[in-house]
CSV table of N, CA and C in Angstrom, one decimal:
chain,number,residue,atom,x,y,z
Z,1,UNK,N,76.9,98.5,172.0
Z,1,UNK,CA,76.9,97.9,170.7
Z,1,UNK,C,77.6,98.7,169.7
Z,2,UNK,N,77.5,99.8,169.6
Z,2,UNK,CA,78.2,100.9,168.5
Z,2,UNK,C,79.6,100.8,168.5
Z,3,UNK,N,80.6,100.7,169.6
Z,3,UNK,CA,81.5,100.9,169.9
Z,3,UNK,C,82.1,99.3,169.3
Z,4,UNK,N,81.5,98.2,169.6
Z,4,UNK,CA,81.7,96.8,169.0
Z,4,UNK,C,81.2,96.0,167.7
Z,5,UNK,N,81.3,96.8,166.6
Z,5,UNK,CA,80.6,97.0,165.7
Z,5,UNK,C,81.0,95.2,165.0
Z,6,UNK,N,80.2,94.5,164.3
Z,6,UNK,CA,80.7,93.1,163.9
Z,6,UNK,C,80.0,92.8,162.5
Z,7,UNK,N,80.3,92.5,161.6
Z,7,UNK,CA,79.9,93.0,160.2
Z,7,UNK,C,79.4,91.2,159.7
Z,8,UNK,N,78.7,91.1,159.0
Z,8,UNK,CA,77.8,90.5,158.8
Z,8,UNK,C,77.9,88.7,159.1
Z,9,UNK,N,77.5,88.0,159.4
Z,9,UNK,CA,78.0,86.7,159.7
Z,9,UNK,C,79.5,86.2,161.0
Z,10,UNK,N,79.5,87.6,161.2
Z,10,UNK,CA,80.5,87.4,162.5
Z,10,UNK,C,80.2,88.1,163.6
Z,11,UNK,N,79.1,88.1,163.8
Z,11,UNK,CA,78.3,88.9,164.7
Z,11,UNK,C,78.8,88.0,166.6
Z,12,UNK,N,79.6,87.2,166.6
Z,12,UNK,CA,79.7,86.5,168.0
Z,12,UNK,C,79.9,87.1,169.0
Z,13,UNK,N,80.4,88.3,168.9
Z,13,UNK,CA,80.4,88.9,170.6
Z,13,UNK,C,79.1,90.0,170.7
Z,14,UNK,N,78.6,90.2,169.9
Z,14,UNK,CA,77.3,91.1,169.6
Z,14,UNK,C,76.1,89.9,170.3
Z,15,UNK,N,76.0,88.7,169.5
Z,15,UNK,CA,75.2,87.6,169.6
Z,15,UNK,C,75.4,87.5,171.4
Z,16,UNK,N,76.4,87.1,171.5
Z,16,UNK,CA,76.7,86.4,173.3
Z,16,UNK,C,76.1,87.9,174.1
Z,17,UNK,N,76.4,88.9,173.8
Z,17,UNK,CA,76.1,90.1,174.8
Z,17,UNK,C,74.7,90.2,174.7
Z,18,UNK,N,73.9,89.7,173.5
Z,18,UNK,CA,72.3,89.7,173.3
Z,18,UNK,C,72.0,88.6,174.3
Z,19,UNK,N,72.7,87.7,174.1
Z,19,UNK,CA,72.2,86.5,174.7
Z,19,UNK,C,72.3,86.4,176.3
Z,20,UNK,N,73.4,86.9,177.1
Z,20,UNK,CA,73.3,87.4,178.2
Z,20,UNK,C,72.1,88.7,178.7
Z,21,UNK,N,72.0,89.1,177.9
Z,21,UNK,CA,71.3,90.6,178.4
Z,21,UNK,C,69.5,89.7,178.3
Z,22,UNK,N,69.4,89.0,177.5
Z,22,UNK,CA,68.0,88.3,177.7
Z,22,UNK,C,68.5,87.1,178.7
Z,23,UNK,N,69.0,86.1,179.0
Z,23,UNK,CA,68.9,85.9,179.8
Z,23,UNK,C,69.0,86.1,181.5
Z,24,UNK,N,69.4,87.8,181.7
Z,24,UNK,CA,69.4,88.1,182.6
Z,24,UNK,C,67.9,88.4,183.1
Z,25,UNK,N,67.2,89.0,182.3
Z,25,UNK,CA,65.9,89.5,182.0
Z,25,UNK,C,64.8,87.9,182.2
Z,26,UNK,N,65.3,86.5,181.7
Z,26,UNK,CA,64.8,85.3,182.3
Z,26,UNK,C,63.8,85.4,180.7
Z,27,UNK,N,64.0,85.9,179.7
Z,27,UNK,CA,63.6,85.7,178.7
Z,27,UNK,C,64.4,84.3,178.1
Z,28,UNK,N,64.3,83.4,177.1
Z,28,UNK,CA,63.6,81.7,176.7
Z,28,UNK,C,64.5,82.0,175.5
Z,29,UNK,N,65.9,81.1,175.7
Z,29,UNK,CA,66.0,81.1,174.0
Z,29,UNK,C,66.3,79.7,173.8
Z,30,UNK,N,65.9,80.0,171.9
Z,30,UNK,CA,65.3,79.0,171.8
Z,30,UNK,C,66.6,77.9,171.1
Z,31,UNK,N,66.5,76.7,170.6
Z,31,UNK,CA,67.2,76.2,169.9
Z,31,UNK,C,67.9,76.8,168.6
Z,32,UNK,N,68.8,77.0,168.2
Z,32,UNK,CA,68.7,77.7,166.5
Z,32,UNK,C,70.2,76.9,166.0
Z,33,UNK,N,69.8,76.7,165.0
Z,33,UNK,CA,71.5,75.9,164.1
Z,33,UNK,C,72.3,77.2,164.1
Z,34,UNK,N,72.0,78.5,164.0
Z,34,UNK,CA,72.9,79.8,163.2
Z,34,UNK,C,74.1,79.7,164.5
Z,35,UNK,N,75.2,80.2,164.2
Z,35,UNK,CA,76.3,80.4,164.9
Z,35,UNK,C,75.8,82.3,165.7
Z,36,UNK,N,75.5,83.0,164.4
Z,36,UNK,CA,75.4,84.0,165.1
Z,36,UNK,C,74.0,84.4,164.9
Z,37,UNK,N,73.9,85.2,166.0
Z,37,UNK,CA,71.9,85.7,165.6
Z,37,UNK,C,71.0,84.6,166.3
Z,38,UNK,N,69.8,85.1,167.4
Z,38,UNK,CA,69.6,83.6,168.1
Z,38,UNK,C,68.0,83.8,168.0
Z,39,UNK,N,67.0,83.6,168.7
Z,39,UNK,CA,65.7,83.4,168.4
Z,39,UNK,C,65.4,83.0,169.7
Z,40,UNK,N,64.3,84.2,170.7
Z,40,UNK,CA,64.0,84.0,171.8
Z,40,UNK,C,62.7,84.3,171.8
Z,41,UNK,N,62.2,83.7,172.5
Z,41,UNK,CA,60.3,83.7,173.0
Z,41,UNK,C,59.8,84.3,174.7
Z,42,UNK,N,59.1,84.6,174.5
Z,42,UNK,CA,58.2,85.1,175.8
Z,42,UNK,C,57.4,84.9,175.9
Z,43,UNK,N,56.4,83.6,176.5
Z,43,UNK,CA,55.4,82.5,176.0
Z,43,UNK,C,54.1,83.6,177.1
Z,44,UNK,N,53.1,84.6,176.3
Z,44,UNK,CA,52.2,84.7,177.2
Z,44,UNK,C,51.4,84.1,178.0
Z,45,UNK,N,50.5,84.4,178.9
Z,45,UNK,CA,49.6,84.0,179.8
Z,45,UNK,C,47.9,83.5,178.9
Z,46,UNK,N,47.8,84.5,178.3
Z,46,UNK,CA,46.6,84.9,178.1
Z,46,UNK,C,46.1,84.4,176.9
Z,47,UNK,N,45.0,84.3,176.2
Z,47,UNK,CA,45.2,83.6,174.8
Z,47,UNK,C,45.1,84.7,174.2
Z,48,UNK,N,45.3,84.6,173.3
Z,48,UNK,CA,45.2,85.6,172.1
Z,48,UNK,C,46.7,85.8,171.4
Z,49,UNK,N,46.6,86.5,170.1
Z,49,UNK,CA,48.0,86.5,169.1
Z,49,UNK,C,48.9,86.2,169.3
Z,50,UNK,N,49.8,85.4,168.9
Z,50,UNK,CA,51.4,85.8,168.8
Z,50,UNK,C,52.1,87.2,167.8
Z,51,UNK,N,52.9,87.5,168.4
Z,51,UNK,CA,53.8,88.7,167.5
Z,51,UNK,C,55.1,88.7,167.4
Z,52,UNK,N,55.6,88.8,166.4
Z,52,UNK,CA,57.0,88.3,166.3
Z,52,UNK,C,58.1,89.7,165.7
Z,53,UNK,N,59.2,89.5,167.1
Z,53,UNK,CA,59.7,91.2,166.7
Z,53,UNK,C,61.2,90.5,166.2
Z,54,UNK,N,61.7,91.5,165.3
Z,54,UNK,CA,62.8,91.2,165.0
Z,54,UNK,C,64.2,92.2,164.9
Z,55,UNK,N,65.1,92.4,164.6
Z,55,UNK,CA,66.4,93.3,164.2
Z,55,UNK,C,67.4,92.4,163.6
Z,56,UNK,N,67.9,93.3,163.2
Z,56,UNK,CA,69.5,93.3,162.2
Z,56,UNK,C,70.8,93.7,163.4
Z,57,UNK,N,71.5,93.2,163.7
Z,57,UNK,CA,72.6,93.4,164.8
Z,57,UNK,C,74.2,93.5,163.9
Z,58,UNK,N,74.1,93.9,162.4
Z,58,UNK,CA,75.3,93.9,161.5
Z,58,UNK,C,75.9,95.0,161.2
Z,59,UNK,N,77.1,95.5,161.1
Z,59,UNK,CA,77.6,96.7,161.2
Z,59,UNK,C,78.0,96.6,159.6
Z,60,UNK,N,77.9,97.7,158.9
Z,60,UNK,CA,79.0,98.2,157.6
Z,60,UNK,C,81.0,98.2,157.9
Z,61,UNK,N,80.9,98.2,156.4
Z,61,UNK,CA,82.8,98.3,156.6
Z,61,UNK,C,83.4,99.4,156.4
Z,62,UNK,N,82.9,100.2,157.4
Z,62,UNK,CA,83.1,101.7,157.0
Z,62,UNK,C,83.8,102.3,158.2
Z,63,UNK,N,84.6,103.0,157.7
Z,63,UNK,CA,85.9,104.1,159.2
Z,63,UNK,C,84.9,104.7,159.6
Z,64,UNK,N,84.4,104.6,161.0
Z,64,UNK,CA,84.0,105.9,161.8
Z,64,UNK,C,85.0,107.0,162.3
Z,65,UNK,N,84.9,107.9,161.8
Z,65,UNK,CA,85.8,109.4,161.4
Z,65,UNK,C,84.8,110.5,162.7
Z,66,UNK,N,83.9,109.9,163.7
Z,66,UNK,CA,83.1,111.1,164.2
Z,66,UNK,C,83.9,111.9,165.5
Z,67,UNK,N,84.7,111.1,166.2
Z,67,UNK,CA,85.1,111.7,167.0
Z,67,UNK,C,84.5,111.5,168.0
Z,68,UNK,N,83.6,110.9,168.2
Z,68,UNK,CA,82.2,111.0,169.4
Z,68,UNK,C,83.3,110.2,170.6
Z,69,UNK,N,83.0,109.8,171.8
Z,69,UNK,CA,83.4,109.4,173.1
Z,69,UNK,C,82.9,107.7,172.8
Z,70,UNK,N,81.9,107.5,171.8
Z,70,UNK,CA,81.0,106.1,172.1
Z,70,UNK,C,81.4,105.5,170.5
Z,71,UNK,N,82.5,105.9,169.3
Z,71,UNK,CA,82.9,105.6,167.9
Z,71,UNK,C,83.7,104.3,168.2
Z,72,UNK,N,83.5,103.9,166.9
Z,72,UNK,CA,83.7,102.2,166.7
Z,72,UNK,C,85.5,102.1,167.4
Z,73,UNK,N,85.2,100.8,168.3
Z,73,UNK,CA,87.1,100.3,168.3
Z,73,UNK,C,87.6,100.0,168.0
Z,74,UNK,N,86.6,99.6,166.9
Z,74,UNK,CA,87.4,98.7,165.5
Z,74,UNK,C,87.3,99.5,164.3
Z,75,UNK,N,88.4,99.5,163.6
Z,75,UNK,CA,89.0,100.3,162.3
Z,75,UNK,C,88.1,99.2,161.5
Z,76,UNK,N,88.0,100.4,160.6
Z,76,UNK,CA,87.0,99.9,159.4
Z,76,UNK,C,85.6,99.1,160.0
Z,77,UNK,N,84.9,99.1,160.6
Z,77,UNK,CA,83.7,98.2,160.7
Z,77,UNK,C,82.7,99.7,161.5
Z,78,UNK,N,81.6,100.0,161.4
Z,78,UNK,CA,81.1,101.0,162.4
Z,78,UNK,C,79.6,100.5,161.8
Z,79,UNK,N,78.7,101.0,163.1
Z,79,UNK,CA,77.3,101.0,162.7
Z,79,UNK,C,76.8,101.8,162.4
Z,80,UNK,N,76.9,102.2,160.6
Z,80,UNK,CA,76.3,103.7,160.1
Z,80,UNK,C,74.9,103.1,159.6
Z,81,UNK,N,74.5,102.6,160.0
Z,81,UNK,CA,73.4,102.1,159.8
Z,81,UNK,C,71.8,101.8,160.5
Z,82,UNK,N,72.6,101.8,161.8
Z,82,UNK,CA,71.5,102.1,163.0
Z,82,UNK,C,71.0,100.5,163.5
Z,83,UNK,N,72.0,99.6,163.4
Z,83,UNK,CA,71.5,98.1,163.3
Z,83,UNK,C,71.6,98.0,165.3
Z,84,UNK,N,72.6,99.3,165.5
Z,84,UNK,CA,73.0,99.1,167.3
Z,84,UNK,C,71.9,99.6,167.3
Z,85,UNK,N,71.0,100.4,167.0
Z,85,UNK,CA,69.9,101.2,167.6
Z,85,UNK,C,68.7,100.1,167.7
Z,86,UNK,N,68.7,99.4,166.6
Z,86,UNK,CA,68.1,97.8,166.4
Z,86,UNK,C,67.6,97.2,167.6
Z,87,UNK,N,69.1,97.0,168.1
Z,87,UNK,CA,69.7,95.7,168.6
Z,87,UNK,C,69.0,96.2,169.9
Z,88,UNK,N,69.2,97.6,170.3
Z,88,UNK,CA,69.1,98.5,171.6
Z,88,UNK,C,67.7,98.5,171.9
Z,89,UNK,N,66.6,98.7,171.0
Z,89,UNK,CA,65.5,98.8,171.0
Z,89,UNK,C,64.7,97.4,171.4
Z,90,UNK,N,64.8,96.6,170.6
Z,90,UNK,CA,64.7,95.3,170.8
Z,90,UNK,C,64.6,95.0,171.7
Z,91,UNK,N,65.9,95.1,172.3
Z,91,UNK,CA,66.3,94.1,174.2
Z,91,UNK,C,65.4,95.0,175.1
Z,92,UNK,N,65.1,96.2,174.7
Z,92,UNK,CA,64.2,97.3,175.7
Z,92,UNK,C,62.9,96.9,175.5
Z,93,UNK,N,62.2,96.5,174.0
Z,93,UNK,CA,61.2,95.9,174.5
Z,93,UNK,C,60.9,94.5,174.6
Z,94,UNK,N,62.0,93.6,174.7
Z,94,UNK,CA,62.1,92.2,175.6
Z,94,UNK,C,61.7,92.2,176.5
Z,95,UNK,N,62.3,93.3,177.3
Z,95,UNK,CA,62.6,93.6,179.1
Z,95,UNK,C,61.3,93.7,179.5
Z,96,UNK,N,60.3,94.9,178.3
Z,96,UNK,CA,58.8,95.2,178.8
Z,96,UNK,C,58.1,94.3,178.4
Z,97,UNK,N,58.1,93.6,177.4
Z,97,UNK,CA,57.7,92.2,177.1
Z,97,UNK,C,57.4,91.1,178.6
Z,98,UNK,N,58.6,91.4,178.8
Z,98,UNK,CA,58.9,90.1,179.8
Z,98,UNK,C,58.2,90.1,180.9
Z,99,UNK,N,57.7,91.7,181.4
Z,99,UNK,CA,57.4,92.1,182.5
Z,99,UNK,C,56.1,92.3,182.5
Z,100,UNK,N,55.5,92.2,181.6
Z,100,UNK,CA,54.3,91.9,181.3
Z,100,UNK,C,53.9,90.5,180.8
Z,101,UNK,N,54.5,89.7,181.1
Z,101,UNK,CA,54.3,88.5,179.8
Z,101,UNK,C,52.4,87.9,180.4
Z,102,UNK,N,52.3,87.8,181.6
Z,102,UNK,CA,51.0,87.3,182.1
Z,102,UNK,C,50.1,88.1,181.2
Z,103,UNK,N,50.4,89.3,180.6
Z,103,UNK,CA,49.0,89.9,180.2
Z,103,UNK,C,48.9,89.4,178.7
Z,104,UNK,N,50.2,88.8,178.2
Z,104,UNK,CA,50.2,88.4,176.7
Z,104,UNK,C,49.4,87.3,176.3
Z,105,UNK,N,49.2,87.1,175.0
Z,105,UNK,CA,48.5,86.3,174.2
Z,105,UNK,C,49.7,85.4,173.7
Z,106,UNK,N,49.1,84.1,173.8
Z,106,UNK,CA,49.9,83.2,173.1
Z,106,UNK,C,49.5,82.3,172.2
């Protein structure tokens, strides 16, 4: 995600790589009118709460100047903001979400 950085409302190859990476995982997504940014569920077993997790997947319009091996490919757009670390977190606890879903509350 760092390396593909997509600045706000044009989030579509960010969006599609989320959207494959949950449905590899067999996580539920849902209907949504937005073009980018999608809204997926993991319907527990168990009764009890719902919890609703969210992130920001939007990069700034800013040169990444770091030199790192993993810096933006795109001039001018970079995520100084930590929205990849967001995006990264999230799909990690989808995955353990998912794999526990029988013990969740719905």
């Amino acid at each position: 995600f760092h390396q593909h950085p997509e600045l706000s409302y044009e989030e579509y190859g960010t969006t599609a790589k989320i959207r494959e990476i949950l449905m590899e995982e067999g996580v539920e997504i849902l209907p949504c009118p937005l073009e980018t940014g999608l809204v997926a569920v993991i319907r527990g077993k168990a009764k009890g709460p719902v919890r609703a997790l969210r992130c920001d997947i939007d990069a700034l319009p800013i040169q990444e100047d770091s030199g790192l091996s993993y810096s933006s490919e795109y001039p001018g757009r970079m995520h100084a903001c930590g929205h990849d670390m967001h995006t990264t977190a999230l799909l990690g606890a989808a995955k353990i979400l998912k794999k526990h879903e029988k013990e969740l509350g719905c």
